[in-house]
Amino acid sequence: MTYMDMVISETLRKYPPMFFTDRLCTKSYELPPSQPGYKSVTVESNSVMMIFIYGLHRDPKYYPNPDKFDPERFSEENKDNIVPYTYLPFGHGPRKCIGNRFALMETKILVVHLLQKFILKRTEKTVEPVVIDKIGFNLQPKGGFWIGLEKREMS
Ligand code: HEM
């Protein structure tokens, strides 16, 4: 299941279903300059901070060639190169997703069952590359998600 885990991790990087999250600042805080020569920024108490998960996941600074689907980013050898807090499909900290492990487990079980019984295929309705819907608060493909299932011949 090691490779399955890498594939799902990479899928959640390229297509984080919750593409942003937020935090309420409870105490004024000065963020240091992001780069030399830039100014610091003070986040005032009561400000809502929007954290753009999708943007971090597609930033070439953190994920070279970000549009490439490459599960090897999450291999045992490479995964320690991921900069902390740049991979946030389930958020982070005390309010991170409580369903994190459950969601990963059920996704893997679903994929195993599907692959055991079917060959997954494109259909004429499958849009490749996927076009992301501009409507809604979750990342979803425009026009729905279409995939063909061909029954596997069991010997
Ligand atoms: C692939 C599936 C899922 C993804 C990508 C996902 C993603 C997220 C994200 C990004 C957050 C915000 C975390 C933060 O701001 O730090 C969140 C919160 C949450 N998620 Fe999920 N989630 C998934 C599945 C689930 C499932 C299956 C459950 C329940 C069984 C669940 C329950 C929750 C709850 C209750 C919160 C709010 C936690 C809090 O505010 O303390 N999620 N999720």
JSON list of C-alpha atoms and ligand atoms in Angstrom, two decimals:
[
{"chain": "A", "resi": 1, "resn": "MET", "atom": "CA", "xyz": [0.00, 0.00, 0.00]},
{"chain": "A", "resi": 2, "resn": "THR", "atom": "CA", "xyz": [3.05, 2.29, 0.03]},
{"chain": "A", "resi": 3, "resn": "TYR", "atom": "CA", "xyz": [2.59, 3.39, -3.57]},
{"chain": "A", "resi": 4, "resn": "MET", "atom": "CA", "xyz": [-1.17, 3.82, -3.08]},
{"chain": "A", "resi": 5, "resn": "ASP", "atom": "CA", "xyz": [-0.38, 6.20, -0.23]},
{"chain": "A", "resi": 6, "resn": "MET", "atom": "CA", "xyz": [1.99, 8.17, -2.50]},
{"chain": "A", "resi": 7, "resn": "VAL", "atom": "CA", "xyz": [-0.65, 8.38, -5.25]},
{"chain": "A", "resi": 8, "resn": "ILE", "atom": "CA", "xyz": [-3.36, 9.60, -2.87]},
{"chain": "A", "resi": 9, "resn": "SER", "atom": "CA", "xyz": [-1.00, 12.12, -1.25]},
{"chain": "A", "resi": 10, "resn": "GLU", "atom": "CA", "xyz": [-0.11, 13.50, -4.69]},
{"chain": "A", "resi": 11, "resn": "THR", "atom": "CA", "xyz": [-3.79, 13.61, -5.69]},
{"chain": "A", "resi": 12, "resn": "LEU", "atom": "CA", "xyz": [-4.57, 15.63, -2.58]},
{"chain": "A", "resi": 13, "resn": "ARG", "atom": "CA", "xyz": [-1.67, 17.95, -3.40]},
{"chain": "A", "resi": 14, "resn": "LYS", "atom": "CA", "xyz": [-2.84, 18.65, -6.94]},
{"chain": "A", "resi": 15, "resn": "TYR", "atom": "CA", "xyz": [-6.53, 18.64, -6.08]},
{"chain": "A", "resi": 16, "resn": "PRO", "atom": "CA", "xyz": [-7.09, 19.57, -2.42]},
{"chain": "A", "resi": 17, "resn": "PRO", "atom": "CA", "xyz": [-10.89, 19.22, -2.01]},
{"chain": "A", "resi": 18, "resn": "MET", "atom": "CA", "xyz": [-10.84, 22.03, 0.57]},
{"chain": "A", "resi": 19, "resn": "PHE", "atom": "CA", "xyz": [-8.68, 24.51, -1.29]},
{"chain": "A", "resi": 20, "resn": "PHE", "atom": "CA", "xyz": [-8.53, 27.11, 1.45]},
{"chain": "A", "resi": 21, "resn": "THR", "atom": "CA", "xyz": [-8.97, 27.36, 5.16]},
{"chain": "A", "resi": 22, "resn": "ASP", "atom": "CA", "xyz": [-9.05, 30.25, 7.59]},
{"chain": "A", "resi": 23, "resn": "ARG", "atom": "CA", "xyz": [-7.95, 31.32, 11.03]},
{"chain": "A", "resi": 24, "resn": "LEU", "atom": "CA", "xyz": [-9.07, 34.19, 13.26]},
{"chain": "A", "resi": 25, "resn": "CYS", "atom": "CA", "xyz": [-6.18, 36.19, 14.69]},
{"chain": "A", "resi": 26, "resn": "THR", "atom": "CA", "xyz": [-6.76, 36.58, 18.44]},
{"chain": "A", "resi": 27, "resn": "LYS", "atom": "CA", "xyz": [-3.64, 38.59, 19.27]},
{"chain": "A", "resi": 28, "resn": "SER", "atom": "CA", "xyz": [-1.92, 41.22, 17.14]},
{"chain": "A", "resi": 29, "resn": "TYR", "atom": "CA", "xyz": [1.21, 39.69, 15.63]},
{"chain": "A", "resi": 30, "resn": "GLU", "atom": "CA", "xyz": [4.04, 41.01, 13.50]},
{"chain": "A", "resi": 31, "resn": "LEU", "atom": "CA", "xyz": [4.98, 38.74, 10.65]},
{"chain": "A", "resi": 32, "resn": "PRO", "atom": "CA", "xyz": [8.65, 39.17, 9.67]},
{"chain": "A", "resi": 33, "resn": "PRO", "atom": "CA", "xyz": [9.52, 40.25, 6.10]},
{"chain": "A", "resi": 34, "resn": "SER", "atom": "CA", "xyz": [8.96, 37.37, 3.70]},
{"chain": "A", "resi": 35, "resn": "GLN", "atom": "CA", "xyz": [12.24, 38.21, 1.91]},
{"chain": "A", "resi": 36, "resn": "PRO", "atom": "CA", "xyz": [15.20, 40.53, 2.54]},
{"chain": "A", "resi": 37, "resn": "GLY", "atom": "CA", "xyz": [14.28, 44.07, 1.51]},
{"chain": "A", "resi": 38, "resn": "TYR", "atom": "CA", "xyz": [10.55, 43.56, 2.15]},
{"chain": "A", "resi": 39, "resn": "LYS", "atom": "CA", "xyz": [8.54, 45.07, 5.01]},
{"chain": "A", "resi": 40, "resn": "SER", "atom": "CA", "xyz": [7.07, 43.18, 7.94]},
{"chain": "A", "resi": 41, "resn": "VAL", "atom": "CA", "xyz": [3.28, 42.95, 8.19]},
{"chain": "A", "resi": 42, "resn": "THR", "atom": "CA", "xyz": [1.26, 43.27, 11.37]},
{"chain": "A", "resi": 43, "resn": "VAL", "atom": "CA", "xyz": [-1.81, 41.08, 11.56]},
{"chain": "A", "resi": 44, "resn": "GLU", "atom": "CA", "xyz": [-4.29, 42.85, 13.79]},
{"chain": "A", "resi": 45, "resn": "SER", "atom": "CA", "xyz": [-6.37, 41.06, 16.37]},
{"chain": "A", "resi": 46, "resn": "ASN", "atom": "CA", "xyz": [-9.78, 39.93, 15.00]},
{"chain": "A", "resi": 47, "resn": "SER", "atom": "CA", "xyz": [-8.51, 39.73, 11.41]},
{"chain": "A", "resi": 48, "resn": "VAL", "atom": "CA", "xyz": [-9.52, 36.65, 9.46]},
{"chain": "A", "resi": 49, "resn": "MET", "atom": "CA", "xyz": [-6.59, 35.05, 7.70]},
{"chain": "A", "resi": 50, "resn": "MET", "atom": "CA", "xyz": [-7.40, 33.14, 4.54]},
{"chain": "A", "resi": 51, "resn": "ILE", "atom": "CA", "xyz": [-4.89, 30.36, 3.87]},
{"chain": "A", "resi": 52, "resn": "PHE", "atom": "CA", "xyz": [-4.81, 29.36, 0.21]},
{"chain": "A", "resi": 53, "resn": "ILE", "atom": "CA", "xyz": [-4.02, 25.64, 0.34]},
{"chain": "A", "resi": 54, "resn": "TYR", "atom": "CA", "xyz": [-4.28, 25.19, -3.44]},
{"chain": "A", "resi": 55, "resn": "GLY", "atom": "CA", "xyz": [-1.80, 28.05, -4.01]},
{"chain": "A", "resi": 56, "resn": "LEU", "atom": "CA", "xyz": [0.77, 26.51, -1.66]},
{"chain": "A", "resi": 57, "resn": "HIS", "atom": "CA", "xyz": [0.35, 23.09, -3.29]},
{"chain": "A", "resi": 58, "resn": "ARG", "atom": "CA", "xyz": [0.95, 24.56, -6.77]},
{"chain": "A", "resi": 59, "resn": "ASP", "atom": "CA", "xyz": [3.84, 26.86, -5.82]},
{"chain": "A", "resi": 60, "resn": "PRO", "atom": "CA", "xyz": [6.94, 25.82, -7.83]},
{"chain": "A", "resi": 61, "resn": "LYS", "atom": "CA", "xyz": [9.08, 27.05, -4.93]},
{"chain": "A", "resi": 62, "resn": "TYR", "atom": "CA", "xyz": [7.78, 24.13, -2.87]},
{"chain": "A", "resi": 63, "resn": "TYR", "atom": "CA", "xyz": [6.76, 21.68, -5.58]},
{"chain": "A", "resi": 64, "resn": "PRO", "atom": "CA", "xyz": [8.96, 21.90, -8.69]},
{"chain": "A", "resi": 65, "resn": "ASN", "atom": "CA", "xyz": [6.98, 21.39, -11.89]},
{"chain": "A", "resi": 66, "resn": "PRO", "atom": "CA", "xyz": [3.78, 21.67, -9.80]},
{"chain": "A", "resi": 67, "resn": "ASP", "atom": "CA", "xyz": [1.32, 20.67, -12.54]},
{"chain": "A", "resi": 68, "resn": "LYS", "atom": "CA", "xyz": [3.04, 17.33, -13.01]},
{"chain": "A", "resi": 69, "resn": "PHE", "atom": "CA", "xyz": [1.34, 14.45, -11.23]},
{"chain": "A", "resi": 70, "resn": "ASP", "atom": "CA", "xyz": [4.32, 12.84, -9.55]},
{"chain": "A", "resi": 71, "resn": "PRO", "atom": "CA", "xyz": [3.68, 10.46, -6.63]},
{"chain": "A", "resi": 72, "resn": "GLU", "atom": "CA", "xyz": [7.46, 10.19, -6.13]},
{"chain": "A", "resi": 73, "resn": "ARG", "atom": "CA", "xyz": [7.31, 13.53, -4.28]},
{"chain": "A", "resi": 74, "resn": "PHE", "atom": "CA", "xyz": [5.88, 11.49, -1.40]},
{"chain": "A", "resi": 75, "resn": "SER", "atom": "CA", "xyz": [8.30, 8.56, -1.53]},
{"chain": "A", "resi": 76, "resn": "GLU", "atom": "CA", "xyz": [10.21, 7.56, 1.61]},
{"chain": "A", "resi": 77, "resn": "GLU", "atom": "CA", "xyz": [13.35, 9.20, 0.17]},
{"chain": "A", "resi": 78, "resn": "ASN", "atom": "CA", "xyz": [11.67, 12.47, -0.93]},
{"chain": "A", "resi": 79, "resn": "LYS", "atom": "CA", "xyz": [8.91, 13.18, 1.54]},
{"chain": "A", "resi": 80, "resn": "ASP", "atom": "CA", "xyz": [11.23, 14.77, 4.12]},
{"chain": "A", "resi": 81, "resn": "ASN", "atom": "CA", "xyz": [12.04, 17.48, 1.55]},
{"chain": "A", "resi": 82, "resn": "ILE", "atom": "CA", "xyz": [8.50, 18.83, 1.82]},
{"chain": "A", "resi": 83, "resn": "VAL", "atom": "CA", "xyz": [8.70, 22.15, 3.65]},
{"chain": "A", "resi": 84, "resn": "PRO", "atom": "CA", "xyz": [6.56, 22.08, 6.83]},
{"chain": "A", "resi": 85, "resn": "TYR", "atom": "CA", "xyz": [3.13, 23.74, 6.44]},
{"chain": "A", "resi": 86, "resn": "THR", "atom": "CA", "xyz": [3.25, 23.74, 2.62]},
{"chain": "A", "resi": 87, "resn": "TYR", "atom": "CA", "xyz": [1.21, 20.53, 2.37]},
{"chain": "A", "resi": 88, "resn": "LEU", "atom": "CA", "xyz": [-2.18, 21.13, 3.96]},
{"chain": "A", "resi": 89, "resn": "PRO", "atom": "CA", "xyz": [-4.92, 18.96, 2.42]},
{"chain": "A", "resi": 90, "resn": "PHE", "atom": "CA", "xyz": [-6.29, 18.37, 5.91]},
{"chain": "A", "resi": 91, "resn": "GLY", "atom": "CA", "xyz": [-5.15, 21.66, 7.43]},
{"chain": "A", "resi": 92, "resn": "HIS", "atom": "CA", "xyz": [-2.81, 21.79, 10.42]},
{"chain": "A", "resi": 93, "resn": "GLY", "atom": "CA", "xyz": [-2.67, 22.34, 14.15]},
{"chain": "A", "resi": 94, "resn": "PRO", "atom": "CA", "xyz": [-5.32, 21.82, 16.82]},
{"chain": "A", "resi": 95, "resn": "ARG", "atom": "CA", "xyz": [-8.18, 22.47, 14.36]},
{"chain": "A", "resi": 96, "resn": "LYS", "atom": "CA", "xyz": [-6.97, 20.22, 11.58]},
{"chain": "A", "resi": 97, "resn": "CYS", "atom": "CA", "xyz": [-9.43, 17.80, 10.02]},
{"chain": "A", "resi": 98, "resn": "ILE", "atom": "CA", "xyz": [-10.61, 15.21, 12.55]},
{"chain": "A", "resi": 99, "resn": "GLY", "atom": "CA", "xyz": [-11.50, 12.88, 9.67]},
{"chain": "A", "resi": 100, "resn": "ASN", "atom": "CA", "xyz": [-7.94, 12.87, 8.23]},
{"chain": "A", "resi": 101, "resn": "ARG", "atom": "CA", "xyz": [-7.03, 9.24, 8.90]},
{"chain": "A", "resi": 102, "resn": "PHE", "atom": "CA", "xyz": [-10.56, 7.98, 8.35]},
{"chain": "A", "resi": 103, "resn": "ALA", "atom": "CA", "xyz": [-10.77, 9.75, 4.96]},
{"chain": "A", "resi": 104, "resn": "LEU", "atom": "CA", "xyz": [-7.43, 8.30, 3.83]},
{"chain": "A", "resi": 105, "resn": "MET", "atom": "CA", "xyz": [-8.42, 4.80, 4.96]},
{"chain": "A", "resi": 106, "resn": "GLU", "atom": "CA", "xyz": [-11.83, 4.83, 3.27]},
{"chain": "A", "resi": 107, "resn": "THR", "atom": "CA", "xyz": [-10.34, 6.25, 0.06]},
{"chain": "A", "resi": 108, "resn": "LYS", "atom": "CA", "xyz": [-7.72, 3.47, -0.06]},
{"chain": "A", "resi": 109, "resn": "ILE", "atom": "CA", "xyz": [-10.35, 0.78, 0.61]},
{"chain": "A", "resi": 110, "resn": "LEU", "atom": "CA", "xyz": [-12.54, 2.23, -2.15]},
{"chain": "A", "resi": 111, "resn": "VAL", "atom": "CA", "xyz": [-9.68, 2.26, -4.66]},
{"chain": "A", "resi": 112, "resn": "VAL", "atom": "CA", "xyz": [-8.66, -1.32, -3.78]},
{"chain": "A", "resi": 113, "resn": "HIS", "atom": "CA", "xyz": [-12.22, -2.59, -4.26]},
{"chain": "A", "resi": 114, "resn": "LEU", "atom": "CA", "xyz": [-12.64, -0.68, -7.52]},
{"chain": "A", "resi": 115, "resn": "LEU", "atom": "CA", "xyz": [-9.32, -1.92, -8.94]},
{"chain": "A", "resi": 116, "resn": "GLN", "atom": "CA", "xyz": [-10.03, -5.50, -7.87]},
{"chain": "A", "resi": 117, "resn": "LYS", "atom": "CA", "xyz": [-13.26, -5.57, -9.84]},
{"chain": "A", "resi": 118, "resn": "PHE", "atom": "CA", "xyz": [-12.83, -3.02, -12.62]},
{"chain": "A", "resi": 119, "resn": "ILE", "atom": "CA", "xyz": [-10.40, -1.48, -15.07]},
{"chain": "A", "resi": 120, "resn": "LEU", "atom": "CA", "xyz": [-10.79, 2.31, -14.86]},
{"chain": "A", "resi": 121, "resn": "LYS", "atom": "CA", "xyz": [-11.12, 3.97, -18.24]},
{"chain": "A", "resi": 122, "resn": "ARG", "atom": "CA", "xyz": [-11.77, 7.33, -19.79]},
{"chain": "A", "resi": 123, "resn": "THR", "atom": "CA", "xyz": [-15.13, 7.77, -21.45]},
{"chain": "A", "resi": 124, "resn": "GLU", "atom": "CA", "xyz": [-16.21, 10.34, -24.03]},
{"chain": "A", "resi": 125, "resn": "LYS", "atom": "CA", "xyz": [-17.53, 12.43, -21.10]},
{"chain": "A", "resi": 126, "resn": "THR", "atom": "CA", "xyz": [-14.22, 12.35, -19.20]},
{"chain": "A", "resi": 127, "resn": "VAL", "atom": "CA", "xyz": [-12.55, 15.76, -19.36]},
{"chain": "A", "resi": 128, "resn": "GLU", "atom": "CA", "xyz": [-8.77, 15.48, -19.55]},
{"chain": "A", "resi": 129, "resn": "PRO", "atom": "CA", "xyz": [-7.05, 17.55, -18.24]},
{"chain": "A", "resi": 130, "resn": "VAL", "atom": "CA", "xyz": [-9.66, 18.20, -15.61]},
{"chain": "A", "resi": 131, "resn": "VAL", "atom": "CA", "xyz": [-11.32, 21.65, -15.59]},
{"chain": "A", "resi": 132, "resn": "ILE", "atom": "CA", "xyz": [-11.98, 22.99, -12.11]},
{"chain": "A", "resi": 133, "resn": "ASP", "atom": "CA", "xyz": [-15.42, 24.42, -11.42]},
{"chain": "A", "resi": 134, "resn": "LYS", "atom": "CA", "xyz": [-15.37, 28.10, -10.48]},
{"chain": "A", "resi": 135, "resn": "ILE", "atom": "CA", "xyz": [-18.49, 27.68, -8.37]},
{"chain": "A", "resi": 136, "resn": "GLY", "atom": "CA", "xyz": [-18.59, 26.30, -4.83]},
{"chain": "A", "resi": 137, "resn": "PHE", "atom": "CA", "xyz": [-16.40, 26.13, -1.76]},
{"chain": "A", "resi": 138, "resn": "ASN", "atom": "CA", "xyz": [-14.94, 22.75, -2.57]},
{"chain": "A", "resi": 139, "resn": "LEU", "atom": "CA", "xyz": [-12.62, 21.90, -5.43]},
{"chain": "A", "resi": 140, "resn": "GLN", "atom": "CA", "xyz": [-14.60, 19.92, -7.93]},
{"chain": "A", "resi": 141, "resn": "PRO", "atom": "CA", "xyz": [-14.43, 19.15, -11.64]},
{"chain": "A", "resi": 142, "resn": "LYS", "atom": "CA", "xyz": [-16.67, 21.22, -13.89]},
{"chain": "A", "resi": 143, "resn": "GLY", "atom": "CA", "xyz": [-19.58, 19.13, -15.16]},
{"chain": "A", "resi": 144, "resn": "GLY", "atom": "CA", "xyz": [-18.97, 16.32, -12.66]},
{"chain": "A", "resi": 145, "resn": "PHE", "atom": "CA", "xyz": [-16.51, 13.48, -12.55]},
{"chain": "A", "resi": 146, "resn": "TRP", "atom": "CA", "xyz": [-16.88, 10.87, -15.28]},
{"chain": "A", "resi": 147, "resn": "ILE", "atom": "CA", "xyz": [-15.02, 7.60, -15.40]},
{"chain": "A", "resi": 148, "resn": "GLY", "atom": "CA", "xyz": [-15.68, 4.29, -17.15]},
{"chain": "A", "resi": 149, "resn": "LEU", "atom": "CA", "xyz": [-15.64, 0.99, -15.26]},
{"chain": "A", "resi": 150, "resn": "GLU", "atom": "CA", "xyz": [-14.87, -2.12, -17.27]},
{"chain": "A", "resi": 151, "resn": "LYS", "atom": "CA", "xyz": [-15.50, -5.35, -15.40]},
{"chain": "A", "resi": 152, "resn": "ARG", "atom": "CA", "xyz": [-12.33, -7.35, -14.87]},
{"chain": "A", "resi": 153, "resn": "GLU", "atom": "CA", "xyz": [-12.36, -10.95, -16.01]},
{"chain": "A", "resi": 154, "resn": "MET", "atom": "CA", "xyz": [-11.66, -13.03, -12.91]},
{"chain": "A", "resi": 155, "resn": "SER", "atom": "CA", "xyz": [-9.72, -16.22, -13.63]},
{"chain": "B", "resi": 1, "resn": "HEM", "atom": "C1", "xyz": [-10.49, 13.74, 1.64]},
{"chain": "B", "resi": 1, "resn": "HEM", "atom": "C2", "xyz": [-11.36, 14.06, 2.59]},
{"chain": "B", "resi": 1, "resn": "HEM", "atom": "C3", "xyz": [-11.23, 15.28, 3.48]},
{"chain": "B", "resi": 1, "resn": "HEM", "atom": "C4", "xyz": [-10.49, 16.41, 3.31]},
{"chain": "B", "resi": 1, "resn": "HEM", "atom": "C5", "xyz": [-9.56, 16.78, 2.15]},
{"chain": "B", "resi": 1, "resn": "HEM", "atom": "C6", "xyz": [-10.74, 17.25, 4.48]},
{"chain": "B", "resi": 1, "resn": "HEM", "atom": "C7", "xyz": [-10.16, 18.50, 4.68]},
{"chain": "B", "resi": 1, "resn": "HEM", "atom": "C8", "xyz": [-10.37, 19.28, 5.79]},
{"chain": "B", "resi": 1, "resn": "HEM", "atom": "C9", "xyz": [-9.74, 20.56, 6.03]},
{"chain": "B", "resi": 1, "resn": "HEM", "atom": "C10", "xyz": [-8.73, 21.25, 5.10]},
{"chain": "B", "resi": 1, "resn": "HEM", "atom": "C11", "xyz": [-10.21, 21.03, 7.21]},
{"chain": "B", "resi": 1, "resn": "HEM", "atom": "C12", "xyz": [-9.81, 22.37, 7.87]},
{"chain": "B", "resi": 1, "resn": "HEM", "atom": "C13", "xyz": [-8.63, 22.10, 8.79]},
{"chain": "B", "resi": 1, "resn": "HEM", "atom": "C14", "xyz": [-7.88, 23.34, 9.21]},
{"chain": "B", "resi": 1, "resn": "HEM", "atom": "O1", "xyz": [-8.35, 24.46, 9.01]},
{"chain": "B", "resi": 1, "resn": "HEM", "atom": "O2", "xyz": [-6.76, 23.20, 9.79]},
{"chain": "B", "resi": 1, "resn": "HEM", "atom": "C15", "xyz": [-11.14, 20.06, 7.74]},
{"chain": "B", "resi": 1, "resn": "HEM", "atom": "C16", "xyz": [-11.82, 20.19, 8.94]},
{"chain": "B", "resi": 1, "resn": "HEM", "atom": "C17", "xyz": [-12.69, 19.24, 9.42]},
{"chain": "B", "resi": 1, "resn": "HEM", "atom": "N1", "xyz": [-12.97, 18.02, 8.87]},
{"chain": "B", "resi": 1, "resn": "HEM", "atom": "FE1", "xyz": [-12.24, 17.28, 7.13]},
{"chain": "B", "resi": 1, "resn": "HEM", "atom": "N2", "xyz": [-11.61, 16.61, 5.31]},
{"chain": "B", "resi": 1, "resn": "HEM", "atom": "C18", "xyz": [-11.93, 15.39, 4.76]},
{"chain": "B", "resi": 1, "resn": "HEM", "atom": "C19", "xyz": [-12.74, 14.43, 5.29]},
{"chain": "B", "resi": 1, "resn": "HEM", "atom": "C20", "xyz": [-13.38, 14.51, 6.50]},
{"chain": "B", "resi": 1, "resn": "HEM", "atom": "C21", "xyz": [-14.17, 13.45, 7.09]},
{"chain": "B", "resi": 1, "resn": "HEM", "atom": "C22", "xyz": [-14.39, 12.07, 6.45]},
{"chain": "B", "resi": 1, "resn": "HEM", "atom": "C23", "xyz": [-14.64, 13.94, 8.26]},
{"chain": "B", "resi": 1, "resn": "HEM", "atom": "C24", "xyz": [-15.53, 13.28, 9.28]},
{"chain": "B", "resi": 1, "resn": "HEM", "atom": "C25", "xyz": [-15.64, 11.98, 9.43]},
{"chain": "B", "resi": 1, "resn": "HEM", "atom": "C26", "xyz": [-14.14, 15.29, 8.41]},
{"chain": "B", "resi": 1, "resn": "HEM", "atom": "C27", "xyz": [-14.43, 16.12, 9.48]},
{"chain": "B", "resi": 1, "resn": "HEM", "atom": "C28", "xyz": [-13.89, 17.39, 9.67]},
{"chain": "B", "resi": 1, "resn": "HEM", "atom": "C29", "xyz": [-14.22, 18.25, 10.79]},
{"chain": "B", "resi": 1, "resn": "HEM", "atom": "C30", "xyz": [-15.21, 17.97, 11.91]},
{"chain": "B", "resi": 1, "resn": "HEM", "atom": "C31", "xyz": [-13.45, 19.42, 10.64]},
{"chain": "B", "resi": 1, "resn": "HEM", "atom": "C32", "xyz": [-13.44, 20.64, 11.56]},
{"chain": "B", "resi": 1, "resn": "HEM", "atom": "C33", "xyz": [-12.38, 20.42, 12.62]},
{"chain": "B", "resi": 1, "resn": "HEM", "atom": "C34", "xyz": [-12.29, 21.60, 13.58]},
{"chain": "B", "resi": 1, "resn": "HEM", "atom": "O3", "xyz": [-12.66, 22.72, 13.23]},
{"chain": "B", "resi": 1, "resn": "HEM", "atom": "O4", "xyz": [-11.82, 21.38, 14.71]},
{"chain": "B", "resi": 1, "resn": "HEM", "atom": "N3", "xyz": [-13.37, 15.60, 7.32]},
{"chain": "B", "resi": 1, "resn": "HEM", "atom": "N4", "xyz": [-11.22, 19.01, 6.85]}
]
